[in-house]
Tab-separated table of C-alpha atoms in Angstrom:
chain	number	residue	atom	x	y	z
A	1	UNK	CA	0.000	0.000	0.000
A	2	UNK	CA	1.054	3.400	-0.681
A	3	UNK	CA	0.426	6.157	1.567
A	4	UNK	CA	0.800	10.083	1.767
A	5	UNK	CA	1.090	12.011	5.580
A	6	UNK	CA	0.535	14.960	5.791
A	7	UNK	CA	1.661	16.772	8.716
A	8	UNK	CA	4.510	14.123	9.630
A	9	UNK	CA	6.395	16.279	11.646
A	10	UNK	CA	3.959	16.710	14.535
A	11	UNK	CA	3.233	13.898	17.493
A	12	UNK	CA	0.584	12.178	15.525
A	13	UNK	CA	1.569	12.846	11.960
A	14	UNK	CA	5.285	11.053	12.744
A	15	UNK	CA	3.449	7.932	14.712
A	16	UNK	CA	0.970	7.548	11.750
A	17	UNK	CA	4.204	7.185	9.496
A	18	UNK	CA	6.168	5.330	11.649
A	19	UNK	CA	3.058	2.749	12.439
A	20	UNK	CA	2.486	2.585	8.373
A	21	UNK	CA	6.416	1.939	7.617
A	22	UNK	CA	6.224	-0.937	10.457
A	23	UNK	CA	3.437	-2.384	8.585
A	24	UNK	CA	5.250	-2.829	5.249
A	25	UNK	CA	3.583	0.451	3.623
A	26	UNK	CA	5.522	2.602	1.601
A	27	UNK	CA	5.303	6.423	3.050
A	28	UNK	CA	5.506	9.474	1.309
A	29	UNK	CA	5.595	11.889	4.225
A	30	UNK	CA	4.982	16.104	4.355
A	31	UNK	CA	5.182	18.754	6.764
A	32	UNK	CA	5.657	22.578	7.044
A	33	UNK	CA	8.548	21.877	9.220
A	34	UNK	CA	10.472	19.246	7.222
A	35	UNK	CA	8.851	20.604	3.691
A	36	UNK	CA	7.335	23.883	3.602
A	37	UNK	CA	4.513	22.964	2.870
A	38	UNK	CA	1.363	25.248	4.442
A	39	UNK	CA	-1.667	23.571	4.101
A	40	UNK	CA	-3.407	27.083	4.784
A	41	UNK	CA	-1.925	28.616	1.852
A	42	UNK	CA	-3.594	26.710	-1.555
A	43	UNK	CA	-0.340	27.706	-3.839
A	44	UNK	CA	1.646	25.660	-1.448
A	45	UNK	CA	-0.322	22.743	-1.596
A	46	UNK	CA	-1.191	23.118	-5.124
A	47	UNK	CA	2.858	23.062	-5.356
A	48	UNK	CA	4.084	20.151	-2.962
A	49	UNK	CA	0.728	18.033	-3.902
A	50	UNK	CA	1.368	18.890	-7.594
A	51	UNK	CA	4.618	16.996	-7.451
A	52	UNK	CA	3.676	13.903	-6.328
A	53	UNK	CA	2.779	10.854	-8.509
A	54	UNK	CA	-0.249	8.584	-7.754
A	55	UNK	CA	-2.170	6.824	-7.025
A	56	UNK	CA	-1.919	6.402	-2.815
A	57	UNK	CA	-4.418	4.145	-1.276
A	58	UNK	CA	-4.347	6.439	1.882
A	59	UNK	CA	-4.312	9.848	2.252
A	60	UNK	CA	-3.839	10.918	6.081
A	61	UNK	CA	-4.167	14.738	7.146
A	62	UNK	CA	-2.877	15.288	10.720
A	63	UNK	CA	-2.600	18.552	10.591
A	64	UNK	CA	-4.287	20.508	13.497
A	65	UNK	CA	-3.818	23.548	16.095
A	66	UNK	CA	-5.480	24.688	19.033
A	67	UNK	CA	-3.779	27.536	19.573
A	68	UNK	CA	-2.862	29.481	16.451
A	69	UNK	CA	-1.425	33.130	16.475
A	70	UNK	CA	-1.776	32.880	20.434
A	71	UNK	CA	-5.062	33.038	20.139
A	72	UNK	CA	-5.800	30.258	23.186
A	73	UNK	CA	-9.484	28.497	23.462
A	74	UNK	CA	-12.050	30.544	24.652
A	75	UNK	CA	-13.382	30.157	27.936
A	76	UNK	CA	-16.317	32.392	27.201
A	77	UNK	CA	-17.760	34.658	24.960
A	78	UNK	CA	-15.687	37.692	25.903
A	79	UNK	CA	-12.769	36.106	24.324
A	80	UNK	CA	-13.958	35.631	21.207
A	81	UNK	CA	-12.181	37.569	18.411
A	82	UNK	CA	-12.418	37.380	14.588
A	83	UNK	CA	-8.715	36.556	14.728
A	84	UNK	CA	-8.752	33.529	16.487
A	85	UNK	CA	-12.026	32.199	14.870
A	86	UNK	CA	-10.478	32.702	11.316
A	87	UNK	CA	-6.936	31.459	12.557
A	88	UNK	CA	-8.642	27.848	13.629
A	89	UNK	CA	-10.659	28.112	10.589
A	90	UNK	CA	-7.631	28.211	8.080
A	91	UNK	CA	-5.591	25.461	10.147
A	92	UNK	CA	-8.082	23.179	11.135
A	93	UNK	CA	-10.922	23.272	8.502
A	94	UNK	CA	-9.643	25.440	5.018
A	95	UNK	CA	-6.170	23.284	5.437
A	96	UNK	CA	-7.195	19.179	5.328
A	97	UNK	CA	-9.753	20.773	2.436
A	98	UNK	CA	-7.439	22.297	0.527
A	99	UNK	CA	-5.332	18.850	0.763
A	100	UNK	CA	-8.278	16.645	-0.699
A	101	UNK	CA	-9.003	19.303	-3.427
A	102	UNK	CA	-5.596	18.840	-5.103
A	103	UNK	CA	-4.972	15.233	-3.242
A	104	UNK	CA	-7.948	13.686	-5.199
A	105	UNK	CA	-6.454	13.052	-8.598
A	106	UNK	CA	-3.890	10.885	-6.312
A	107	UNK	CA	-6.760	8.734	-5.325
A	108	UNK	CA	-7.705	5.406	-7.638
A	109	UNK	CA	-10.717	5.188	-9.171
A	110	UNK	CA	-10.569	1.582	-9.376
A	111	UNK	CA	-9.545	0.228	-6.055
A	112	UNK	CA	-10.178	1.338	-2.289
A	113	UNK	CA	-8.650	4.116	-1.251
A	114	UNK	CA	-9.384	5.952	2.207
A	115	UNK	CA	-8.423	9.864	2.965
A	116	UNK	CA	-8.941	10.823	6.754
A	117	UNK	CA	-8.399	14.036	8.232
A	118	UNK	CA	-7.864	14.101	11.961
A	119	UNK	CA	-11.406	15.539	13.917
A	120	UNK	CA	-11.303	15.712	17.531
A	121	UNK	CA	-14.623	14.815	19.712
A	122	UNK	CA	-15.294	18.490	20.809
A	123	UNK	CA	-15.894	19.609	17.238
A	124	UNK	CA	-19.879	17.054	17.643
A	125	UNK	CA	-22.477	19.762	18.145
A	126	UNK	CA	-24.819	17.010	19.645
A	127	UNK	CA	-22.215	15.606	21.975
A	128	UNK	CA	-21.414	19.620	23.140
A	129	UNK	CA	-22.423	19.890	26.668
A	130	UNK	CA	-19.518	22.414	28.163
A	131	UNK	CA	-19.178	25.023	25.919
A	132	UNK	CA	-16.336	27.214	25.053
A	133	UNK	CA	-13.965	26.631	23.115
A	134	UNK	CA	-16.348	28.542	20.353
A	135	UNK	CA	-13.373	28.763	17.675
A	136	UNK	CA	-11.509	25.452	17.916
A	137	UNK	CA	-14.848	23.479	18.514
A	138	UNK	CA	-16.468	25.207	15.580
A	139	UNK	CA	-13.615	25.015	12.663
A	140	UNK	CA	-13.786	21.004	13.791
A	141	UNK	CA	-17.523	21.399	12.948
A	142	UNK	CA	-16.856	22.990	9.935
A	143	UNK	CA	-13.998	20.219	8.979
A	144	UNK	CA	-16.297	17.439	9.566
A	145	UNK	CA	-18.929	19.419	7.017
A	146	UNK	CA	-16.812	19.992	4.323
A	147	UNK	CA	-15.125	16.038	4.574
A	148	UNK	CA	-18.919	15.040	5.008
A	149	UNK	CA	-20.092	16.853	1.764
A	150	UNK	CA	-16.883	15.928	-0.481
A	151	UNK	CA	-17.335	12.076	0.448
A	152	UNK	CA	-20.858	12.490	-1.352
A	153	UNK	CA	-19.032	14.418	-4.518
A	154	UNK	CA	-16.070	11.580	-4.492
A	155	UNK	CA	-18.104	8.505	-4.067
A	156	UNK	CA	-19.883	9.620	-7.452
A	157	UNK	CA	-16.493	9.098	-9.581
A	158	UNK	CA	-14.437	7.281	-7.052
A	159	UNK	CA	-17.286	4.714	-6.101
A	160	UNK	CA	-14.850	2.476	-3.359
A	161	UNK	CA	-13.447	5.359	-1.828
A	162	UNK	CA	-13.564	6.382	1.832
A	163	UNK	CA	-13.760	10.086	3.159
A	164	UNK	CA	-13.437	10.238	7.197
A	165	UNK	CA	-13.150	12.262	9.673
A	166	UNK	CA	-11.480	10.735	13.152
A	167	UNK	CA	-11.139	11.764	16.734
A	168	UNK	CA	-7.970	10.124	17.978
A	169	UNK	CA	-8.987	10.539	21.736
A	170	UNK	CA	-6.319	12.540	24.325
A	171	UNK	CA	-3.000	12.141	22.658
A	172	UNK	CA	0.671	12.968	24.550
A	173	UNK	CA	2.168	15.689	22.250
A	174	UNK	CA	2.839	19.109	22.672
A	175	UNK	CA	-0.736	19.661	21.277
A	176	UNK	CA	-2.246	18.657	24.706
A	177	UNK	CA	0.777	19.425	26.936
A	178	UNK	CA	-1.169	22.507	28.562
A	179	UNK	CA	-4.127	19.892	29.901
A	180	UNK	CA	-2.337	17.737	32.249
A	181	UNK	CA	-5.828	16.049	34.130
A	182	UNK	CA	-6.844	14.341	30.871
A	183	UNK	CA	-5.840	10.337	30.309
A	184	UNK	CA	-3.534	10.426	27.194
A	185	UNK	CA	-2.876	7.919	25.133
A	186	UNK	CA	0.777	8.133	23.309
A	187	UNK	CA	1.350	8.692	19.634
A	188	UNK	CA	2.082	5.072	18.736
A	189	UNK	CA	-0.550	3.852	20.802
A	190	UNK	CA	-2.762	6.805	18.954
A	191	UNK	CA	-1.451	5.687	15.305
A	192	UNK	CA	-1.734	1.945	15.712
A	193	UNK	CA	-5.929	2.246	16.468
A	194	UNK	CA	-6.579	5.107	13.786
A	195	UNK	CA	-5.184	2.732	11.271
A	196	UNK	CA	-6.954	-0.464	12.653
A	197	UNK	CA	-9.882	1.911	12.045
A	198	UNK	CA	-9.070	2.533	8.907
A	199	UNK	CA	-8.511	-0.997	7.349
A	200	UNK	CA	-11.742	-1.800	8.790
A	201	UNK	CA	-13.523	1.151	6.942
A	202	UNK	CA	-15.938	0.117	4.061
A	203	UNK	CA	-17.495	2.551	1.401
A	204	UNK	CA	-20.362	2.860	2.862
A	205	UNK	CA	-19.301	4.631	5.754
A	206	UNK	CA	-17.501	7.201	3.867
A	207	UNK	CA	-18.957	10.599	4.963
A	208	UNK	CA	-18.556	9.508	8.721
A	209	UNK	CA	-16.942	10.784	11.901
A	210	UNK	CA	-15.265	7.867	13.720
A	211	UNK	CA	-13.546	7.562	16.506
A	212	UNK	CA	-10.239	5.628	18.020
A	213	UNK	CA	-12.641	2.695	18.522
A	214	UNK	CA	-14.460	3.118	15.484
A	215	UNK	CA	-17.347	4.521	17.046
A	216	UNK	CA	-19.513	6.698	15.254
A	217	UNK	CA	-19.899	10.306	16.318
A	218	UNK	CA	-22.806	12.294	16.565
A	219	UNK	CA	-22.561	15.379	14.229
């Protein structure tokens, strides 16, 4: 199997390609860090996607932030600011689309092929019973939308391929370092059940929002 990562320099980008390598898979691996590649600017993926040659049978986005620009998560409405909502936006919802807009002609028509973007839990408006965190929680939302709606649009031409959204649970990276009274998981441990998800993905659950379990999540 070949597979592209996409974000492979962060905790759970590098475990993904790590746990794929260990499994025999060849990796073709991307970051900002190790690349330059800025999944918030389209020219940049446009460039770095444009160079690859296809197909990949699985195209993982771990890109994420939840603090971007310093803007931290809001603990109430009088920290909300245009900056920080459009900052999560960009990273967190405009970035993993922009990927599977110019990652798609990489994807077989003819075979299975999954692409999954990394979710998180907090971004279900029917599982949202704390509040806050308006920005992060809401470009999530918007993330799962826009994978949601594209699985639809790719299962038309690309009729075995998988579109999903996953929540990897509390992982130990510098992403959750600030939140020490959550159980974490580490990133291997984090890698090794998103991709027993995966393989057990079939077509018709394309469109969803999974879990580390491979529960569904309520929208």
């Amino acid at each position: 199997m070949r597979a592209l990562v996409i974000g492979a320099s962060g905790g759970i980008g590098a475990a993904i390609a790590t746990e794929l390598r260990d499994r025999g898979h060849d990796v073709t691996a991307l970051s900002r860090s190790g690349d330059g590649l800025d999944v918030t600017d389209e020219a940049s993926v446009a460039q770095h996607l444009g160079r690859l040659d296809g197909p990949f049978d699985l195209v993982f986005v771990a890109t994420g932030a939840l603090v971007v620009d310093g803007h931290q998560p809001e603990k109430s409405l009088k920290a909300l600011s245009a900056e920080g909502l459009c900052g999560q936006f960009a990273v967190n919802a405009i970035g993993p689309a922009l990927v599977l807009k110019h990652a798609l002609r990489l994807i077989p028509r003819n075979r299975r092929a999954v692409f999954a973007a990394l979710s998180a839990r907090v971004g279900s408006i029917g599982d949202n019973g704390l509040g806050g965190w308006y920005s992060y929680r809401a470009s999530k939302a918007a993330l799962n939308q826009l994978i949601h709606g594209a699985a639809i649009e790719i299962g038309r031409t690309h009729r075995q391929a998988i579109a999903v959204c996953l929540h990897p649970g509390t992982v130990a990276t510098d992403f959750t370092a600030g939140y020490p009274d959550h159980d974490k998981v580490t990133p291997a441990a984090a890698a090794k059940n998103l991709l027993d998800v995966i393989d057990g993905l079939t077509p018709d659950q394309s469109g969803g929002f999974y879990d580390y379990a491979g529960k569904e999540i309520p929208w």
